[in-house]
PDB file of C-alpha atoms in Angstrom:
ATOM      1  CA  UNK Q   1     -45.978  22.096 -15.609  1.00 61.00           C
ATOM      2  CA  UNK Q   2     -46.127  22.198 -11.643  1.00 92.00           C
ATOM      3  CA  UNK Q   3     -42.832  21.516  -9.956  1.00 93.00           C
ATOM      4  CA  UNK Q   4     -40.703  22.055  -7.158  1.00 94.00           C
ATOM      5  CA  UNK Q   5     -38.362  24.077  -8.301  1.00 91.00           C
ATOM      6  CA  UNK Q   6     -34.265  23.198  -8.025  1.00 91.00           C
ATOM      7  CA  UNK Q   7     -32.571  23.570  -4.822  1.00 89.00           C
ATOM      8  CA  UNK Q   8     -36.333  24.680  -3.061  1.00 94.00           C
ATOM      9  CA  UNK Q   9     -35.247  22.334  -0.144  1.00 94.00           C
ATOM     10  CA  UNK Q  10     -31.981  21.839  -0.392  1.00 91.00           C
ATOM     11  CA  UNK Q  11     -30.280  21.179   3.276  1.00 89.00           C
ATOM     12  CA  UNK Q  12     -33.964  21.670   4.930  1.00 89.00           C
ATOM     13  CA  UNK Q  13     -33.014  19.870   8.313  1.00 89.00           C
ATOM     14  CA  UNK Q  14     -35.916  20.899  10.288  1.00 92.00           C
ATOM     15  CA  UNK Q  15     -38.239  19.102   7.372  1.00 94.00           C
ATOM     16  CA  UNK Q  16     -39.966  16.047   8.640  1.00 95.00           C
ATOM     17  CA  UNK Q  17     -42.899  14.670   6.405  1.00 95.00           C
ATOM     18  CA  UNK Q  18     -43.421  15.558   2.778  1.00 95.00           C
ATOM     19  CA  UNK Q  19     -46.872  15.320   1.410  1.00 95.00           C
ATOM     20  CA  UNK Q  20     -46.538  16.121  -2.456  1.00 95.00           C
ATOM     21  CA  UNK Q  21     -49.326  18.271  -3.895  1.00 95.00           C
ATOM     22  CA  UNK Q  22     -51.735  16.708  -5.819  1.00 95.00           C
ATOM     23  CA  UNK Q  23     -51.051  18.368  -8.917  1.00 96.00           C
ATOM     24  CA  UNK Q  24     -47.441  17.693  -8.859  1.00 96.00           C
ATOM     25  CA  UNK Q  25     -45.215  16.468 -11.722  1.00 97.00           C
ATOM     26  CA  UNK Q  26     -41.606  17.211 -11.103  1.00 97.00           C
ATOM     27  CA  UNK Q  27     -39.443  17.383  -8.265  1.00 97.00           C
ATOM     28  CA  UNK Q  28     -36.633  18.958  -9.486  1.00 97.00           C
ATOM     29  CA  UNK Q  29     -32.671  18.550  -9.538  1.00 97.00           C
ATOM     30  CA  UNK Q  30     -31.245  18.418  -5.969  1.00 97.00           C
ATOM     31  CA  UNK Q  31     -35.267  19.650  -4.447  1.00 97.00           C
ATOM     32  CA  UNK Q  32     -34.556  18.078  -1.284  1.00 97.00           C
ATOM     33  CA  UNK Q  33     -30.629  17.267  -1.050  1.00 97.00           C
ATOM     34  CA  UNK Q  34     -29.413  17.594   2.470  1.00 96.00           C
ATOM     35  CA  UNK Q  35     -32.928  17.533   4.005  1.00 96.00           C
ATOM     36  CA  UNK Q  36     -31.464  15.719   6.634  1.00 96.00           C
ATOM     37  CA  UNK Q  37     -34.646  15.632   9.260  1.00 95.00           C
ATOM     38  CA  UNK Q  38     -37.279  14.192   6.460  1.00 96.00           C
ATOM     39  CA  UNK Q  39     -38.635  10.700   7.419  1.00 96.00           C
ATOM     40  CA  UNK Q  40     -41.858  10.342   5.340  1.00 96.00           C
ATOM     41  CA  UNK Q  41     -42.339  11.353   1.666  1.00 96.00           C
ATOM     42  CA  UNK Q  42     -45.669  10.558   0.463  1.00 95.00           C
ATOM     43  CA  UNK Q  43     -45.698  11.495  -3.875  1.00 96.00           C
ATOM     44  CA  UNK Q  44     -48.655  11.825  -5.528  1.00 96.00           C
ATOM     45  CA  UNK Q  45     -50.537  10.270  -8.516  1.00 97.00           C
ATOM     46  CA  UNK Q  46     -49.637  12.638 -11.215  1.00 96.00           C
ATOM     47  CA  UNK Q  47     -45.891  12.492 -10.824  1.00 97.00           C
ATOM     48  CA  UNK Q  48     -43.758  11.698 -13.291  1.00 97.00           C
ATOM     49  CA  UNK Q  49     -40.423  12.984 -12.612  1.00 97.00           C
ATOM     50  CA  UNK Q  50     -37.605  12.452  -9.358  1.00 98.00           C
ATOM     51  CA  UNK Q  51     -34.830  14.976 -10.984  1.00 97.00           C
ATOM     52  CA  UNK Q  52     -31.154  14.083 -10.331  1.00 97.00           C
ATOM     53  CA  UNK Q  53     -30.299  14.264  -6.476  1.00 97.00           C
ATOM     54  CA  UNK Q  54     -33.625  15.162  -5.465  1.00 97.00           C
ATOM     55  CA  UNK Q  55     -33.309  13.278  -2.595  1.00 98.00           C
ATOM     56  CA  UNK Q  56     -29.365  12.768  -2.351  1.00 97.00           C
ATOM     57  CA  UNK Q  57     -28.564  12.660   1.277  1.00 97.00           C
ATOM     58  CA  UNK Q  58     -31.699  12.186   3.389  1.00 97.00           C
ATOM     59  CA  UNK Q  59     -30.143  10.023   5.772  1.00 97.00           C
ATOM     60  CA  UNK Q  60     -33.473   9.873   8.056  1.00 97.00           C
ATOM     61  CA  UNK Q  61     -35.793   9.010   5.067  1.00 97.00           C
ATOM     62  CA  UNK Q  62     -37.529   5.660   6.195  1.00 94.00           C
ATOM     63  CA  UNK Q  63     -40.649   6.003   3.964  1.00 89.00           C
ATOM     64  CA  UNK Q  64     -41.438   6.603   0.677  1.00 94.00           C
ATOM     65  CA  UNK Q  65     -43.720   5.084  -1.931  1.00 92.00           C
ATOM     66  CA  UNK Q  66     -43.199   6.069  -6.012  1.00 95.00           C
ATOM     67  CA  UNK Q  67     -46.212   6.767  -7.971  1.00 95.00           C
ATOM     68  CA  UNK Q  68     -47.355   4.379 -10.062  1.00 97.00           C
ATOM     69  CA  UNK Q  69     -47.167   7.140 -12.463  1.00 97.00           C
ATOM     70  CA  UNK Q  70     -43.548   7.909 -12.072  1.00 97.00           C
ATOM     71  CA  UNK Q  71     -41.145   7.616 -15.443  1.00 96.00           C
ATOM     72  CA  UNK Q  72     -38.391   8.940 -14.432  1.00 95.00           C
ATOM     73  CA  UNK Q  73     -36.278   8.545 -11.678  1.00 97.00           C
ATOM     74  CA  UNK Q  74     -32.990  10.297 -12.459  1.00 97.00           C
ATOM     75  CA  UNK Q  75     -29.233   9.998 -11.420  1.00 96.00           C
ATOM     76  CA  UNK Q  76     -28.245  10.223  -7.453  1.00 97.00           C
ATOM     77  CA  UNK Q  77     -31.922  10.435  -6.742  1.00 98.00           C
ATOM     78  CA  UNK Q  78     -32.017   8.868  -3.366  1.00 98.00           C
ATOM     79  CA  UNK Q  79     -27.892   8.397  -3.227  1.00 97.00           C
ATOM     80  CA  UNK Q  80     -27.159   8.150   0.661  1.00 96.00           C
ATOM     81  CA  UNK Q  81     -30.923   8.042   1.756  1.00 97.00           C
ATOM     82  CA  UNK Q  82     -32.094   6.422   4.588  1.00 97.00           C
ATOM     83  CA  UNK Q  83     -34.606   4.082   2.923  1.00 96.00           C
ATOM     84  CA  UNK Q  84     -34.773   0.471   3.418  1.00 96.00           C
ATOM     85  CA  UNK Q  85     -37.236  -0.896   0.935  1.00 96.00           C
ATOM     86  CA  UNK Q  86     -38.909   0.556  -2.404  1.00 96.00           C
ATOM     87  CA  UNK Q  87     -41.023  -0.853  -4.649  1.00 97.00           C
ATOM     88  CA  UNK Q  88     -40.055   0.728  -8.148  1.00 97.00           C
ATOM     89  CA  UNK Q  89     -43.638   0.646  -9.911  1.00 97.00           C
ATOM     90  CA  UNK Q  90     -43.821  -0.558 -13.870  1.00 97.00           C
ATOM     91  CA  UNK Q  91     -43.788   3.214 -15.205  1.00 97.00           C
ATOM     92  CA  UNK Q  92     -40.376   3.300 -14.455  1.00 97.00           C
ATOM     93  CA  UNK Q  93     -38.436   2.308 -17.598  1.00 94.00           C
ATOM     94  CA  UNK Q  94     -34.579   3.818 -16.264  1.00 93.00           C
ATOM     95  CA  UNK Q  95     -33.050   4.014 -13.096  1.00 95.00           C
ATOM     96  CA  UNK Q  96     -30.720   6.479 -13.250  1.00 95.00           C
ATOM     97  CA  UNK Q  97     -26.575   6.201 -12.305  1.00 93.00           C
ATOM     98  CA  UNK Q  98     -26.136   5.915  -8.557  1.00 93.00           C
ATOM     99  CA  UNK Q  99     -30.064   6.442  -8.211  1.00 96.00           C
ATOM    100  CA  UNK Q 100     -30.138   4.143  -4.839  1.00 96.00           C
ATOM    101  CA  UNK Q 101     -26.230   4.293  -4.177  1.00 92.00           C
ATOM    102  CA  UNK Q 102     -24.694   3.961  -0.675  1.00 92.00           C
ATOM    103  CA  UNK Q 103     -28.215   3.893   0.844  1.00 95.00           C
ATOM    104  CA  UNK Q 104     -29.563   1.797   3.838  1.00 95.00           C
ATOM    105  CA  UNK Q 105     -31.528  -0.061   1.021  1.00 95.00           C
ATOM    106  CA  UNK Q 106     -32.124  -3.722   2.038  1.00 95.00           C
ATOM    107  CA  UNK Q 107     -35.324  -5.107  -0.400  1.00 96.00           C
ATOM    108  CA  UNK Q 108     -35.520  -3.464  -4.232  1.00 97.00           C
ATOM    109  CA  UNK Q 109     -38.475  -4.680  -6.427  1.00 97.00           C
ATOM    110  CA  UNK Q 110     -38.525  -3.996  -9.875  1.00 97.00           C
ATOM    111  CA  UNK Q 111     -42.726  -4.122 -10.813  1.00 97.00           C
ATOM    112  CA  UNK Q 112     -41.977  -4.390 -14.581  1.00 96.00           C
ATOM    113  CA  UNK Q 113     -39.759  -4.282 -17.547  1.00 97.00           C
ATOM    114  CA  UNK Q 114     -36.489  -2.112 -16.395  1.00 96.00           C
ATOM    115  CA  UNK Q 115     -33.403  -0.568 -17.794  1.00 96.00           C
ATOM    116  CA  UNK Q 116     -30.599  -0.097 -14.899  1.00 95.00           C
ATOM    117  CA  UNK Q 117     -27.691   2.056 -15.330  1.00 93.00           C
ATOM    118  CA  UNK Q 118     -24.260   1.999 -13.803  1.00 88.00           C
ATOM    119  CA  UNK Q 119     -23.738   1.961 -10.020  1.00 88.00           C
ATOM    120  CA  UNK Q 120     -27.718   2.408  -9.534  1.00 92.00           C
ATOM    121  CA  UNK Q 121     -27.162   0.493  -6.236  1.00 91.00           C
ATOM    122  CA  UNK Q 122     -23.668   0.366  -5.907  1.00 87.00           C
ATOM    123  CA  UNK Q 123     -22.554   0.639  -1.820  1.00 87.00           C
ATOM    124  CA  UNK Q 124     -25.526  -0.034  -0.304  1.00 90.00           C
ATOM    125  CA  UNK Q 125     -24.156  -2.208   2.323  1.00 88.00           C
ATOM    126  CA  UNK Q 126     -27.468  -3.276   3.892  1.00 92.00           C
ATOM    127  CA  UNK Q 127     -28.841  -4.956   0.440  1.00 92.00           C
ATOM    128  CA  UNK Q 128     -30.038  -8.887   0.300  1.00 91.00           C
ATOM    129  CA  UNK Q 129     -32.738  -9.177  -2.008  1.00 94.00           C
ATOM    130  CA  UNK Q 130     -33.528  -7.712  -5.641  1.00 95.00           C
ATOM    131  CA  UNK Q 131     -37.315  -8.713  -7.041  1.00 96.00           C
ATOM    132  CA  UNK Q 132     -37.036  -8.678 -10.657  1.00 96.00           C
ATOM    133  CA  UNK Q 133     -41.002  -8.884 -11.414  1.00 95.00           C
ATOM    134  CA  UNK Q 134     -40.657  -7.785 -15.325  1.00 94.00           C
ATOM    135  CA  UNK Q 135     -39.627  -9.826 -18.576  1.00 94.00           C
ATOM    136  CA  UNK Q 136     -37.312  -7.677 -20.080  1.00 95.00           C
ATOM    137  CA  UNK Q 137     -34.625  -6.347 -17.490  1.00 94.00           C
ATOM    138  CA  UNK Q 138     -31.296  -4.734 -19.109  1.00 94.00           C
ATOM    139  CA  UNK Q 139     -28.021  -3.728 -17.678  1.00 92.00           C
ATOM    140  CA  UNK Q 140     -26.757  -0.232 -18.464  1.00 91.00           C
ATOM    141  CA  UNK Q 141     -23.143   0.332 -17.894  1.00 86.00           C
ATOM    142  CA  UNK Q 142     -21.783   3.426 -16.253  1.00 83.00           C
ATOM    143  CA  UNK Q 143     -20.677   6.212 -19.273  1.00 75.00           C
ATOM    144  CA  UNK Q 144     -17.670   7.037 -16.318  1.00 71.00           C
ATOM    145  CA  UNK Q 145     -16.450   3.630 -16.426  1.00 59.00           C
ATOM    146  CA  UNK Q 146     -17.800   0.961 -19.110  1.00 54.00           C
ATOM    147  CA  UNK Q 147     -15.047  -2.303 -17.354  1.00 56.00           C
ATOM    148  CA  UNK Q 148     -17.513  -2.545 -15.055  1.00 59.00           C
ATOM    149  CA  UNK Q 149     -20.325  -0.969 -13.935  1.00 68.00           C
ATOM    150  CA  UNK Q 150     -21.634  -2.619 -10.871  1.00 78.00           C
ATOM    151  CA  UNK Q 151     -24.991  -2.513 -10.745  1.00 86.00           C
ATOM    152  CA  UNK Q 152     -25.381  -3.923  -7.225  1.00 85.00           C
ATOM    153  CA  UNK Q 153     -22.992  -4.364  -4.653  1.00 81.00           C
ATOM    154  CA  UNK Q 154     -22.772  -4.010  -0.464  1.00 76.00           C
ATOM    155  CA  UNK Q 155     -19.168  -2.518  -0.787  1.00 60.00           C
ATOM    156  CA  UNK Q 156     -17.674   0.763  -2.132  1.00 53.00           C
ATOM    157  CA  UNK Q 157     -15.617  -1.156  -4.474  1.00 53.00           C
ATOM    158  CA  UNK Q 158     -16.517  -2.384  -8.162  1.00 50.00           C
ATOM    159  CA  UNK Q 159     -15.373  -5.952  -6.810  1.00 50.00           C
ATOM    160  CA  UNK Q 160     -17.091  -8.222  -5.614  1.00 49.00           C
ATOM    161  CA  UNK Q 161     -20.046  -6.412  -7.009  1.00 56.00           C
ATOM    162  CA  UNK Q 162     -22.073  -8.768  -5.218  1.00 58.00           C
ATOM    163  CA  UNK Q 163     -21.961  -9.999  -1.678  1.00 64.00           C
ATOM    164  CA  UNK Q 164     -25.185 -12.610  -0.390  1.00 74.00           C
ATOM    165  CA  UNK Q 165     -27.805 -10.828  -2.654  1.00 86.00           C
ATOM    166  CA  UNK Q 166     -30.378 -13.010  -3.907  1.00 90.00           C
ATOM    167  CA  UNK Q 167     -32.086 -12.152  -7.133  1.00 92.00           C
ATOM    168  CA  UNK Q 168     -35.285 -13.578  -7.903  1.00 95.00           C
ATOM    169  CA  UNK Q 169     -36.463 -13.609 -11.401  1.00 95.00           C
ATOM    170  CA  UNK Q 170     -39.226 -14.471 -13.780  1.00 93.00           C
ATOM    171  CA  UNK Q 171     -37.093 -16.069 -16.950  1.00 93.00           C
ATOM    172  CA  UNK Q 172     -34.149 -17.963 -17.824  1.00 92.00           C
ATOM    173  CA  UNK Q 173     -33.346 -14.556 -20.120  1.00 92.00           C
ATOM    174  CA  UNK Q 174     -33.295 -12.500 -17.163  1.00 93.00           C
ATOM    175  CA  UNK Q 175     -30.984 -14.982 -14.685  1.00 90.00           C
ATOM    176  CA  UNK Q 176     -28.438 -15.091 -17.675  1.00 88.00           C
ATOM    177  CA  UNK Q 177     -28.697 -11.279 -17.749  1.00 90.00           C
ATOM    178  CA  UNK Q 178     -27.830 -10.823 -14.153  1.00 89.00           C
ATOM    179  CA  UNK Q 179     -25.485 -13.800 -13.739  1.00 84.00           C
ATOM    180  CA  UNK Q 180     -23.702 -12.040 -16.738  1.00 82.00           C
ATOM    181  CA  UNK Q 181     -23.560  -8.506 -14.678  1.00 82.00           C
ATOM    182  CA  UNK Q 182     -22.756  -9.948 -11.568  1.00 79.00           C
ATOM    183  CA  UNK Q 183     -20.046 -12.066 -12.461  1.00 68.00           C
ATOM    184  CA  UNK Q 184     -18.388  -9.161 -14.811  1.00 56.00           C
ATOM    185  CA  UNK Q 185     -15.227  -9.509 -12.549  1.00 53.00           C
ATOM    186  CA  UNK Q 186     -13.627 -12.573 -12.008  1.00 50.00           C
ATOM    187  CA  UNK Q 187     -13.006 -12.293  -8.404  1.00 57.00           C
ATOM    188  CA  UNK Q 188     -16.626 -11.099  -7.305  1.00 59.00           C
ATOM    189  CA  UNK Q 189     -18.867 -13.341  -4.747  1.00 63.00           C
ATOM    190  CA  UNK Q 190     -21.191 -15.901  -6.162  1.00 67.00           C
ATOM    191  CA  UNK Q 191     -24.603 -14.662  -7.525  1.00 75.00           C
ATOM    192  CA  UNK Q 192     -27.561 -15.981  -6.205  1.00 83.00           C
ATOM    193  CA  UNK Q 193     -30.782 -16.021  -9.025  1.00 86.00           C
ATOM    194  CA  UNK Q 194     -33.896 -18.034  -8.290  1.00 87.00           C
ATOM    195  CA  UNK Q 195     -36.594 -18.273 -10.619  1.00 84.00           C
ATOM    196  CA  UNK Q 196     -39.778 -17.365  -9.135  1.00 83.00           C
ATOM    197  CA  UNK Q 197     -43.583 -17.092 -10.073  1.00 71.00           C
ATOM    198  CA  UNK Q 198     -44.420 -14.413  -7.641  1.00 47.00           C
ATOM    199  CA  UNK Q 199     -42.162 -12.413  -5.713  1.00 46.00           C
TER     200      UNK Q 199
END
């Protein structure tokens, strides 16, 4: 098993572009927390693993692109990152608690079938649109807090969890699956789901 190793990076500020060894398969729990100068982040094919608060805290992180080959991308991952669009490829079955929270995210796509625990994107103040490309999408909630969970949200707060997202999805299924999520509190904003063909 290659890796990098827990904690190898941890608070690396004068870090500015990571290029991932090809024959890499785990980034390890909190690898590159604090890293506070990294921009770019290019993984390799091969990956499989983003350990819990790998990336936690990269507040300059503008770029970064998962492997296709990615399973795993684990709790706090990317919590208070920089980034402003991923793509979150098919391998991906979880994303973990708080993987995306209080980021700069703005665009999340979802390339295939997706299980999303509690808080993934909670905070992220910046978020408008959620691509939900897959047929079978779930909704995990939080084991800290199982009222409600929410999943998405531009606030700090659990309501509204939503506030002018716009979720496009594939199936009827899947917009009763989010509507039902959203709309777990009575007093949250309206949810916006369109059905799509091709996001």
């Amino acid at each position: 098993l290659i890796s990098i190793g827990e904690s190898s990076f941890n608070g690396a500020t004068a870090m500015t572009v990571f290029n991932a060894p090809s024959n890499l398969q785990v980034i390890g729990k909190n690898a590159f927390k604090g890293a506070t100068g990294l921009t770019k982040v290019f993984l390799n094919e091969g990956l499989t693993t983003i350990s819990a608060r790998a990336f936690k805290g990269t507040t300059a992180l503008k770029e970064v692109a998962i492997s296709s080959t990615v399973t795993t991308i684990a709790d706090n991952a990317f919590q208070k990152s920089g980034i402003k669009e991923i793509v979150i490829p098919a391998s991906v079955k979880t994303i973990g608690e708080a993987a995306f929270g209080s980021s700069l995210i703005e665009t999340v796509t979802f390339e295939g079938d997706i299980a999303i625990q509690g808080y993934a994107f909670r905070g992220c103040t910046k978020l408008s649109t959620v691509n939900m490309n897959g047929y079978n999408v779930t909704f995990i909630p939080s084991t800290l807090n199982n009222r409600n969970s929410c999943w998405f949200c531009n606030g700090e707060s659990n309501n509204p969890n939503t506030s002018n997202i716009t979720f496009n999805v594939k199936t009827d299924v899947i917009k009763d699956r989010v509507l039902a999520a959203m709309g777990a509190e009575k007093n949250n904003t309206p949810v916006n789901v369109e059905m799509t063909d091709a996001v």
